[in-house]
Short mmCIF file of C-alpha atoms in Angstrom, two decimals:
data_model
loop_
_atom_site.label_atom_id
_atom_site.label_comp_id
_atom_site.label_asym_id
_atom_site.label_seq_id
_atom_site.Cartn_x
_atom_site.Cartn_y
_atom_site.Cartn_z
CA MET A 168 10.37 9.71 -3.43
CA SER A 169 11.75 12.90 -1.88
CA ASP A 170 10.41 16.25 -3.07
CA ASP A 171 13.59 18.13 -2.13
CA LEU A 172 13.73 19.76 -5.59
CA ASN A 173 10.22 21.14 -5.35
CA GLY A 174 10.02 24.53 -7.04
CA LEU A 175 13.43 24.27 -8.73
CA ARG A 176 13.84 24.62 -12.47
CA ALA A 177 16.18 22.30 -14.33
CA LEU A 178 17.59 21.95 -17.83
CA VAL A 179 19.11 18.67 -19.08
CA THR A 180 20.98 18.39 -22.38
CA GLY A 181 20.93 15.10 -24.22
CA GLY A 182 17.88 14.30 -22.14
CA ALA A 183 15.88 12.22 -24.60
CA SER A 184 17.59 8.89 -23.86
CA GLY A 185 20.03 7.06 -21.60
CA ILE A 186 21.52 8.86 -18.62
CA GLY A 187 19.96 12.16 -19.67
CA LEU A 188 16.41 10.80 -19.76
CA ALA A 189 16.88 8.94 -16.46
CA THR A 190 18.15 12.18 -14.91
CA ALA A 191 15.33 14.31 -16.28
CA LEU A 192 12.73 11.87 -14.97
CA LEU A 193 14.38 11.65 -11.54
CA LEU A 194 14.54 15.45 -11.18
CA ALA A 195 10.87 15.69 -12.16
CA ARG A 196 9.83 13.00 -9.68
CA ARG A 197 11.61 14.95 -6.97
CA GLY A 198 9.62 18.08 -7.69
CA ALA A 199 11.63 20.02 -10.26
CA ARG A 200 10.20 21.38 -13.47
CA VAL A 201 12.45 20.01 -16.19
CA ALA A 202 13.29 21.17 -19.70
CA VAL A 203 15.06 18.70 -21.99
CA LEU A 204 17.36 19.92 -24.76
CA ASP A 205 18.09 17.37 -27.47
CA VAL A 206 18.51 17.13 -31.22
CA THR A 207 15.49 14.79 -31.25
CA PRO A 208 13.36 15.69 -28.20
CA GLY A 209 10.08 14.28 -29.50
CA GLY A 210 8.11 11.67 -27.60
CA LEU A 211 9.25 12.63 -24.12
CA PRO A 212 6.97 11.54 -21.28
CA GLU A 213 5.14 14.14 -19.25
CA PRO A 214 5.90 16.34 -17.43
CA LEU A 215 9.22 16.84 -19.28
CA LEU A 216 9.30 19.89 -21.56
CA PRO A 217 11.03 19.27 -24.92
CA PHE A 218 13.24 21.82 -26.67
CA LYS A 219 15.13 21.10 -29.87
CA ALA A 220 18.79 22.14 -29.81
CA ASP A 221 22.13 21.11 -31.30
CA VAL A 222 24.90 21.71 -28.75
CA CYS A 223 27.33 22.25 -31.65
CA ASP A 224 25.36 25.31 -32.79
CA ASP A 225 25.66 28.31 -30.48
CA ALA A 226 22.60 30.10 -31.88
CA SER A 227 20.52 26.93 -31.46
CA VAL A 228 21.65 26.50 -27.87
CA ARG A 229 21.04 30.13 -26.93
CA ALA A 230 17.55 30.08 -28.44
CA ALA A 231 16.62 26.82 -26.69
CA VAL A 232 17.99 27.91 -23.30
CA GLU A 233 16.19 31.24 -23.57
CA ALA A 234 12.93 29.50 -24.49
CA ALA A 235 13.31 26.95 -21.69
CA ALA A 236 14.08 29.64 -19.11
CA ALA A 237 11.07 31.66 -20.25
CA GLU A 238 8.79 28.61 -19.96
CA LEU A 239 10.15 27.65 -16.53
CA GLY A 240 10.46 31.18 -15.18
CA GLY A 241 14.24 30.89 -14.75
CA LEU A 242 16.87 28.22 -14.18
CA ASP A 243 18.37 26.72 -11.03
CA ILE A 244 19.97 23.51 -12.32
CA VAL A 245 21.85 22.73 -15.52
CA VAL A 246 22.87 19.17 -16.32
CA ASN A 247 25.40 19.13 -19.17
CA ASN A 248 24.88 15.56 -20.31
CA ALA A 249 24.92 15.60 -24.12
CA GLY A 250 27.86 13.63 -25.46
CA ILE A 251 29.04 11.16 -28.06
CA GLY A 252 31.59 8.35 -28.02
CA ALA A 253 34.49 7.22 -30.15
CA ILE A 254 36.45 4.00 -30.48
CA GLY A 255 40.12 3.70 -31.37
CA THR A 256 43.71 4.41 -30.42
CA VAL A 257 45.37 7.74 -31.06
CA GLU A 258 46.19 6.46 -34.58
CA ASP A 259 42.67 5.52 -35.57
CA ASN A 260 40.42 8.59 -35.49
CA PRO A 261 40.78 11.21 -38.25
CA ASP A 262 41.01 14.91 -37.46
CA GLU A 263 37.37 15.41 -38.43
CA GLN A 264 36.25 12.94 -35.76
CA TRP A 265 38.47 14.59 -33.15
CA HIS A 266 36.88 17.94 -33.96
CA ARG A 267 33.38 16.48 -33.83
CA VAL A 268 33.75 14.68 -30.48
CA LEU A 269 35.46 17.62 -28.78
CA ASP A 270 32.84 19.96 -30.23
CA VAL A 271 29.98 17.94 -28.73
CA ASN A 272 31.54 16.71 -25.49
CA VAL A 273 33.44 19.84 -24.44
CA LEU A 274 32.28 22.87 -26.38
CA GLY A 275 28.69 21.71 -26.08
CA MET A 276 29.00 22.16 -22.32
CA VAL A 277 30.62 25.54 -22.82
CA ARG A 278 27.82 26.77 -25.08
CA THR A 279 25.04 25.54 -22.81
CA THR A 280 26.63 26.90 -19.63
CA ARG A 281 27.41 30.24 -21.27
CA ALA A 282 23.77 30.63 -22.29
CA ALA A 283 22.45 29.54 -18.88
CA LEU A 284 24.72 31.61 -16.62
CA PRO A 285 22.63 34.81 -16.64
CA TYR A 286 19.68 32.80 -15.28
CA LEU A 287 21.75 30.78 -12.79
CA ARG A 288 23.16 33.98 -11.32
CA ARG A 289 19.62 34.91 -10.27
CA SER A 290 19.01 31.57 -8.53
CA ALA A 291 19.31 30.92 -4.80
CA ASN A 292 20.25 27.27 -5.50
CA ALA A 293 22.35 27.36 -8.65
CA ALA A 294 24.02 24.08 -9.61
CA ILE A 295 25.73 22.75 -12.71
CA VAL A 296 26.44 19.04 -13.07
CA ASN A 297 28.57 17.80 -15.96
CA THR A 298 28.49 14.20 -17.15
CA CYS A 299 32.14 13.19 -17.29
CA SER A 300 33.46 9.60 -17.33
CA ILE A 301 35.78 7.16 -15.61
CA GLY A 302 37.74 7.63 -18.84
CA ALA A 303 38.94 10.98 -17.45
CA THR A 304 40.85 9.29 -14.63
CA ALA A 305 41.58 5.75 -15.85
CA GLY A 306 43.35 4.58 -18.99
CA LEU A 307 40.87 2.66 -21.13
CA PRO A 308 41.94 0.73 -24.24
CA GLN A 309 40.59 1.85 -27.62
CA ARG A 310 39.17 5.08 -26.21
CA ALA A 311 41.92 7.69 -26.81
CA LEU A 312 39.67 10.38 -28.30
CA TYR A 313 36.79 9.76 -25.92
CA CYS A 314 39.05 9.80 -22.85
CA ALA A 315 40.74 13.00 -24.04
CA SER A 316 37.36 14.71 -24.32
CA LYS A 317 36.30 13.58 -20.86
CA GLY A 318 39.63 14.60 -19.36
CA ALA A 319 38.87 18.06 -20.69
CA VAL A 320 35.42 17.91 -19.06
CA LEU A 321 36.98 17.10 -15.68
CA SER A 322 39.38 20.06 -15.93
CA LEU A 323 36.61 22.31 -17.21
CA THR A 324 34.45 21.37 -14.23
CA LEU A 325 37.17 22.39 -11.78
CA ALA A 326 37.85 25.66 -13.60
CA MET A 327 34.15 26.53 -13.74
CA ALA A 328 33.75 25.75 -10.04
CA ALA A 329 36.58 28.17 -9.24
CA ASP A 330 35.26 30.88 -11.54
CA HIS A 331 31.70 30.88 -10.26
CA ILE A 332 31.96 29.98 -6.57
CA HIS A 333 31.58 33.61 -5.49
CA GLU A 334 28.44 33.92 -7.62
CA GLY A 335 26.84 31.12 -5.63
CA ILE A 336 26.97 28.64 -8.51
CA ARG A 337 28.19 25.14 -7.66
CA VAL A 338 29.82 23.05 -10.40
CA ASN A 339 30.46 19.31 -10.11
CA CYS A 340 30.66 16.26 -12.34
CA VAL A 341 29.82 12.58 -12.25
CA ASN A 342 32.22 9.95 -13.59
CA PRO A 343 30.20 6.93 -14.70
CA GLY A 344 31.83 3.63 -15.44
CA THR A 345 30.54 1.68 -18.42
CA ALA A 346 26.80 2.29 -18.28
CA ASP A 347 24.03 0.20 -19.78
CA THR A 348 22.82 2.87 -22.20
CA PRO A 349 21.55 2.79 -25.80
CA TRP A 350 24.99 3.87 -27.06
CA VAL A 351 26.73 0.98 -25.29
CA GLY A 352 23.98 -1.32 -26.54
CA ARG A 353 24.71 -0.29 -30.12
CA LEU A 354 28.42 -0.95 -29.60
CA LEU A 355 27.66 -4.41 -28.26
CA ASP A 356 25.31 -5.17 -31.13
CA ALA A 357 28.05 -4.28 -33.61
CA ALA A 358 30.67 -6.49 -31.92
CA ASP A 359 31.66 -9.85 -33.42
CA ASP A 360 30.66 -11.53 -30.15
CA PRO A 361 28.09 -9.29 -28.38
CA GLU A 362 27.61 -11.62 -25.41
CA GLY A 363 31.35 -12.10 -24.96
CA GLU A 364 31.92 -8.35 -25.15
CA ARG A 365 29.19 -7.69 -22.58
CA THR A 366 30.75 -10.30 -20.28
CA ALA A 367 34.13 -8.59 -20.62
CA LEU A 368 32.64 -5.17 -19.85
CA ASN A 369 30.83 -6.57 -16.82
CA ALA A 370 34.04 -8.14 -15.54
CA ARG A 371 35.99 -4.88 -15.96
CA GLN A 372 33.96 -3.30 -13.14
CA PRO A 373 34.64 -4.83 -9.70
CA MET A 374 30.93 -5.10 -8.92
CA GLY A 375 30.65 -7.42 -11.91
CA ARG A 376 27.99 -5.56 -13.88
CA LEU A 377 27.41 -2.43 -15.89
CA VAL A 378 26.27 0.74 -14.16
CA THR A 379 22.63 1.64 -14.76
CA ALA A 380 21.47 4.98 -16.09
CA GLU A 381 19.29 5.36 -13.00
CA GLU A 382 22.30 4.97 -10.69
CA VAL A 383 24.14 7.75 -12.50
CA ALA A 384 20.99 9.88 -12.40
CA ALA A 385 20.80 9.43 -8.63
CA ALA A 386 24.32 10.83 -8.27
CA ILE A 387 23.47 13.77 -10.52
CA GLY A 388 20.33 14.38 -8.50
CA TYR A 389 22.34 14.57 -5.30
CA LEU A 390 24.90 17.01 -6.72
CA ALA A 391 22.11 19.19 -8.12
CA SER A 392 20.14 19.26 -4.87
CA PRO A 393 20.32 21.57 -1.84
CA ALA A 394 21.66 18.55 0.10
CA ALA A 395 24.97 19.13 -1.71
CA ALA A 396 25.11 22.83 -0.82
CA SER A 397 28.75 22.54 0.32
CA VAL A 398 29.89 20.39 -2.61
CA THR A 399 31.61 22.11 -5.52
CA GLY A 400 34.56 21.19 -7.71
CA ALA A 401 33.94 17.51 -6.98
CA SER A 402 33.91 14.47 -9.26
CA LEU A 403 31.69 11.64 -8.08
CA ALA A 404 32.56 8.21 -9.48
CA VAL A 405 29.63 5.90 -10.23
CA ASP A 406 31.68 3.06 -11.61
CA GLY A 407 31.20 -0.09 -9.56
CA GLY A 408 34.62 0.46 -7.98
CA MET A 409 36.47 0.53 -11.29
CA GLN A 410 38.67 3.53 -10.53
CA GLY A 411 39.58 3.00 -6.90
CA LEU A 412 39.51 -0.75 -6.25
CA ARG A 413 42.01 -3.45 -7.15
CA ILE A 414 40.15 -6.71 -6.65
CA ARG A 415 41.75 -10.14 -6.92
CA PRO A 416 40.11 -12.44 -9.48
CA PRO A 417 37.81 -14.90 -7.67
CA ALA A 418 39.96 -17.89 -8.62
CA THR A 419 43.10 -16.40 -7.07
CA SER A 420 43.74 -17.38 -3.47
CA ALA A 421 44.88 -14.86 -0.91
CA PRO A 422 48.62 -14.74 -0.07
CA THR A 423 49.70 -16.79 2.94
CA GLU A 424 52.19 -14.17 4.09
CA GLU A 425 52.21 -10.42 4.27
CA PRO A 426 54.47 -8.87 1.62
CA THR A 427 57.75 -7.51 2.91
#
């Protein structure tokens, strides 16, 4: 495993499970000292440093970021990963759920970044990576609220990259496809036909399987690393080809003539 992050100090929100935990562990294996912010940060493996924070509470976020930066001696990397999902069409989710999802998925990134910026400005390798989604760039059924929140994350990423480029702070995002995370697992468990639903989700991605948390973490690790020093304002899809590829079903034969 590369130690290209040796000496860097990282903060990961929503880092106690799923993509966040996989990212925190990868950054640590590559040499970074890593603080995890989560509403339930207990039980994290060493050497991850746990800090309790609710990204919907500005005072909580500021206190946790300040404590993490003090423990680490500063910040170089912020991974804005905390997020929640929602199922339904535009008719289905009440206003309260819209407010809640946007508060976590969008304003949570705003609060964390706002608190971390004074430390990032003092870093020689400042990087922010936001966890977005393929839902920001592809229409997904029964995900109106979730996709709206992730569309906002994509636009926020671009705006932040423009605002902070002259301060030496890079801002990028990853767009995972459907990932095999605890949240997706809970959705599958609640389905009438969990195995059938998993098969359908696998088939939706051209590679024929769900994305793993570790694969998304690897993309985040690249964008956070000095290897990506010239990358800012980018969105990196980790989706098994879901956004860009149009694959024929295996049972469909190729056309015998070129289309006119």
